[in-house]
PDB file of C-alpha atoms in Angstrom:
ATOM      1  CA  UNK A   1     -23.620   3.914  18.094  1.00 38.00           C
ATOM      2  CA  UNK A   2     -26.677   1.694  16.535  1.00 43.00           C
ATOM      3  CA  UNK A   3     -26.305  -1.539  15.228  1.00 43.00           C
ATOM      4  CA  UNK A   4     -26.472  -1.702  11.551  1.00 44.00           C
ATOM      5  CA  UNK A   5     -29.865  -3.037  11.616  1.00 46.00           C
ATOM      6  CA  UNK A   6     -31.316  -0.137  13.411  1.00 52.00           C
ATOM      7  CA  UNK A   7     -31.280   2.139  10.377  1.00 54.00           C
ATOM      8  CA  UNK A   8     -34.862   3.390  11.018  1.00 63.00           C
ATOM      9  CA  UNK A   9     -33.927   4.318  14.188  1.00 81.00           C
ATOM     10  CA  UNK A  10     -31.541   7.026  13.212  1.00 88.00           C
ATOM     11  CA  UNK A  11     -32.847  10.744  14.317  1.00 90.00           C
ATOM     12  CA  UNK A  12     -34.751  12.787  12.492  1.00 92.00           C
ATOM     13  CA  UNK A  13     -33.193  15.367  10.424  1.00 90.00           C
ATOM     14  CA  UNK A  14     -33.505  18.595  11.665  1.00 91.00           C
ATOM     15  CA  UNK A  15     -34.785  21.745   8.881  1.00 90.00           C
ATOM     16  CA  UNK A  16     -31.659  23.440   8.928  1.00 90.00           C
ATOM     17  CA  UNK A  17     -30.036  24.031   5.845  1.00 92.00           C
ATOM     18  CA  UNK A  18     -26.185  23.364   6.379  1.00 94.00           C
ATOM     19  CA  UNK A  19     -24.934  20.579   8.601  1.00 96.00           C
ATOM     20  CA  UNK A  20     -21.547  20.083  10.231  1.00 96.00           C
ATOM     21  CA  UNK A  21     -19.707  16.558   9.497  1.00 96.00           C
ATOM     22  CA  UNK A  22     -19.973  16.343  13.418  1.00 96.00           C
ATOM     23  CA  UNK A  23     -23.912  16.429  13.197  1.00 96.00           C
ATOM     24  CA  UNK A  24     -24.131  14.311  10.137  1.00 96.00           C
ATOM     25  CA  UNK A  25     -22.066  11.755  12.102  1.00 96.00           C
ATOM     26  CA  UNK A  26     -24.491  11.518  14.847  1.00 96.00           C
ATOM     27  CA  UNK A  27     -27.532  12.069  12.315  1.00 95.00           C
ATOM     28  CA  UNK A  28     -26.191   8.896  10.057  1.00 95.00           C
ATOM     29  CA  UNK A  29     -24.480   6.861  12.893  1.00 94.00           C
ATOM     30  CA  UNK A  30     -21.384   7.080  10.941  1.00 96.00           C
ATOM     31  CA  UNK A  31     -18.053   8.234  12.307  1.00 97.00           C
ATOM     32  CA  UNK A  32     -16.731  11.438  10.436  1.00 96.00           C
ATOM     33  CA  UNK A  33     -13.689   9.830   8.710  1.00 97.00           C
ATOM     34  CA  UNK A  34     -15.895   7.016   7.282  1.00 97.00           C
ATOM     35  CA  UNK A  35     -17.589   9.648   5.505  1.00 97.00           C
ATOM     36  CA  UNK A  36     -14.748  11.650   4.523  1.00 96.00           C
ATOM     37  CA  UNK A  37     -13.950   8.249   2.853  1.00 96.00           C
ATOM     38  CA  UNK A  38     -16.927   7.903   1.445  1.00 96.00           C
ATOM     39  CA  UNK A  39     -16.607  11.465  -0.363  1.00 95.00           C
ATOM     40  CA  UNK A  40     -13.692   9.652  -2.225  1.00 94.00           C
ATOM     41  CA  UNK A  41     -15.712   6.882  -3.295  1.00 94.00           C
ATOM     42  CA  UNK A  42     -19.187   8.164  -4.082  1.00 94.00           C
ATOM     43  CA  UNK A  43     -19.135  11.135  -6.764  1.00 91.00           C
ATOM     44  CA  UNK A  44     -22.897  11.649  -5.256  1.00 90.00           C
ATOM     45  CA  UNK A  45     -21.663  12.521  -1.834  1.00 93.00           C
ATOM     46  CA  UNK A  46     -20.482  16.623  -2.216  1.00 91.00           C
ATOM     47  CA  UNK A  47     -20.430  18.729   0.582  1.00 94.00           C
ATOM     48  CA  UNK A  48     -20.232  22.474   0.341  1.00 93.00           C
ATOM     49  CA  UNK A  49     -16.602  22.791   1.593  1.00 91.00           C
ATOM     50  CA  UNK A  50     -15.985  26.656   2.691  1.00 90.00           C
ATOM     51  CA  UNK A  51     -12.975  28.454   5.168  1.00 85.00           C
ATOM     52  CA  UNK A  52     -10.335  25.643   5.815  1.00 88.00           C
ATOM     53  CA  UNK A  53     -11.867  23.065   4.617  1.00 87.00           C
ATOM     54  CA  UNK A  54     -14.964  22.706   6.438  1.00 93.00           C
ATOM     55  CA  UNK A  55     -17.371  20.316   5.051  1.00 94.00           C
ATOM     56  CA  UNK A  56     -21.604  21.671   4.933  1.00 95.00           C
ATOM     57  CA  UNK A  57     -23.527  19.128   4.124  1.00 96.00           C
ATOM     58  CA  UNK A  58     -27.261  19.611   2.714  1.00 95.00           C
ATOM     59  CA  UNK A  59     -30.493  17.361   3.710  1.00 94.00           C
ATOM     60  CA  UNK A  60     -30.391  15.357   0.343  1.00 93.00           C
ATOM     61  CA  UNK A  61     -26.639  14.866   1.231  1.00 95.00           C
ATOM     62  CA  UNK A  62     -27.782  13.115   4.537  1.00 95.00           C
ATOM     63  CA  UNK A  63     -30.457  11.431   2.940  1.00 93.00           C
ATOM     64  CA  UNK A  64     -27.845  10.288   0.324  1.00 94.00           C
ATOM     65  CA  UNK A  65     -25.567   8.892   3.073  1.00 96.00           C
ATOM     66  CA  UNK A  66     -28.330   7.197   4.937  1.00 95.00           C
ATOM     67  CA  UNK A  67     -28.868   5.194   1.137  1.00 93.00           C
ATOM     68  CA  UNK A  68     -24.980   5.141   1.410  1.00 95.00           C
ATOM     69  CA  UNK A  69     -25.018   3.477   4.864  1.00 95.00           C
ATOM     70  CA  UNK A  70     -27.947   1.077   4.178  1.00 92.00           C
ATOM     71  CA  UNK A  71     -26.454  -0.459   1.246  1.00 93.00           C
ATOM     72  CA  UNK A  72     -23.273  -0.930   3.142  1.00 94.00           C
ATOM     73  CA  UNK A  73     -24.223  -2.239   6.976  1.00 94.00           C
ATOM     74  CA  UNK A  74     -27.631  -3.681   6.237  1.00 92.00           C
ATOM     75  CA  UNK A  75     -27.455  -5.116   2.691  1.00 92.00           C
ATOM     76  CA  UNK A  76     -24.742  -6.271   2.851  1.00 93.00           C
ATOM     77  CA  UNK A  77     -23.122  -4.535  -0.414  1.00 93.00           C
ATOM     78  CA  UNK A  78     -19.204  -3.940  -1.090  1.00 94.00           C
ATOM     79  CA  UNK A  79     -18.266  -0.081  -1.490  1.00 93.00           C
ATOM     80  CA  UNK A  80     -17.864  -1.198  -5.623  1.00 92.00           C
ATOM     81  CA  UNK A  81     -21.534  -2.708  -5.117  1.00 92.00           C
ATOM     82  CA  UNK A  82     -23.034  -0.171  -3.323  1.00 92.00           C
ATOM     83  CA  UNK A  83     -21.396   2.468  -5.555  1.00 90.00           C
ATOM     84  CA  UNK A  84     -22.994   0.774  -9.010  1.00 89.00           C
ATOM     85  CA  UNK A  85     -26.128   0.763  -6.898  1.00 89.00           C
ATOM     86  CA  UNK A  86     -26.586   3.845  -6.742  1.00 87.00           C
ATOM     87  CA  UNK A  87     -25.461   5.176  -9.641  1.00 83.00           C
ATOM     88  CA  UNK A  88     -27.924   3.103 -11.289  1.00 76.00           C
ATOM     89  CA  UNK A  89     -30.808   4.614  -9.014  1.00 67.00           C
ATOM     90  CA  UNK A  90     -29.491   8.008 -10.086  1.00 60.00           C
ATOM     91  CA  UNK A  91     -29.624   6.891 -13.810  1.00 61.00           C
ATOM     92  CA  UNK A  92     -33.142   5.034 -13.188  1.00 64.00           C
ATOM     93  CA  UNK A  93     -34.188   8.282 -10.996  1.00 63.00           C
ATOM     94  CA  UNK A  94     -33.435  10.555 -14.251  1.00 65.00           C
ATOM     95  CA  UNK A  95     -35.179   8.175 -16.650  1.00 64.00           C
ATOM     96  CA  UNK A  96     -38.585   7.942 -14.230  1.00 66.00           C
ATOM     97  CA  UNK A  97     -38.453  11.915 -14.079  1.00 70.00           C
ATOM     98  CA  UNK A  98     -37.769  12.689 -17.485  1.00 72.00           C
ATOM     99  CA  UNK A  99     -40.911  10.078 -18.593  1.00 76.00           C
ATOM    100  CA  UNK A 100     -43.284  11.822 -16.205  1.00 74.00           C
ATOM    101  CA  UNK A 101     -42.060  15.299 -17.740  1.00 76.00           C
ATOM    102  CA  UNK A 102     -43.268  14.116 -20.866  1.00 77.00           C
ATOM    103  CA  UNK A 103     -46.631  12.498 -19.965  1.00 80.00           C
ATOM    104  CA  UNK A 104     -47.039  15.771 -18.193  1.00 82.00           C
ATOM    105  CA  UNK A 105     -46.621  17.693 -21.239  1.00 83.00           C
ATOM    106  CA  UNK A 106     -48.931  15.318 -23.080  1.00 86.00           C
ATOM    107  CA  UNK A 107     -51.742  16.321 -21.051  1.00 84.00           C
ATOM    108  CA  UNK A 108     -50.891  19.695 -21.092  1.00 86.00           C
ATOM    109  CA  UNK A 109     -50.867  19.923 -24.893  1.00 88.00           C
ATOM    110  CA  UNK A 110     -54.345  17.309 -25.473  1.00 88.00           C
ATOM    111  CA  UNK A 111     -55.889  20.201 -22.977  1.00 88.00           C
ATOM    112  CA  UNK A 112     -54.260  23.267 -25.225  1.00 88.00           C
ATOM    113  CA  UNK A 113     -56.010  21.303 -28.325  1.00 88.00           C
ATOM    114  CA  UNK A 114     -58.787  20.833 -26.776  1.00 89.00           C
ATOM    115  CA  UNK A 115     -58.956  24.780 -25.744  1.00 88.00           C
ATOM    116  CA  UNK A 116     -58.069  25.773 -29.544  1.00 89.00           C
ATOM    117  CA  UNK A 117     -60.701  23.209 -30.926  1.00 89.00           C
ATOM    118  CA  UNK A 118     -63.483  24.785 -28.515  1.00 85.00           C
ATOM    119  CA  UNK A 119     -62.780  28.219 -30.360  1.00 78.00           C
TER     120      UNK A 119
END
């Protein structure tokens, strides 16, 4: 297992589509019960569940619990913390992605204009 300060040392995530909780567990250094728990406490954290049960987890739900992980073990952040944390990212995320979508169609629509005006 790596020390909590060895977070950029974790392995690189393979380009599969579905992981096992066994493979996230080595993948996030995390044993698999700390991330059932953490299922309970983050509403981010979702995996696919299919036949009995079994948890498939997708890349951005590894990359989620690597975010998870850091916040806990290096920073130094409370599960209560580390949940606020991240929802505000997620709010913050939505906010920075909505404000480029409208820049973006603010160019769009000066270079329609200036199309139509050419005419």
């Amino acid at each position: 297992m790596l020390e909590p300060s060895h977070n950029d040392e974790l392995p690189v995530i393979p380009g599969k589509r579905y992981f096992t909780i066994g493979e996230v567990s080595e993948l996030c250094a995390v044993k698999p019960h700390v991330l059932r728990y953490w299922e309970q406490e983050f509403p981010q954290l979702k995996p696919v569940k299919r036949r009995g049960n079994r948890r498939y987890y997708q890349r951005q739900d590894v990359l989620t619990i690597r975010q998870i992980r850091t916040l806990l073990y290096d920073q130094g952040f409370t599960i209560g913390g580390a949940r606020l944390q991240m929802s505000s990212d997620s709010q913050q995320n939505e906010s920075n992605q909505f404000t480029h979508l409208v820049s973006q169609m603010i160019v769009e629509l000066e270079q329609l204009l200036d199309v139509l005006k050419a005419r």
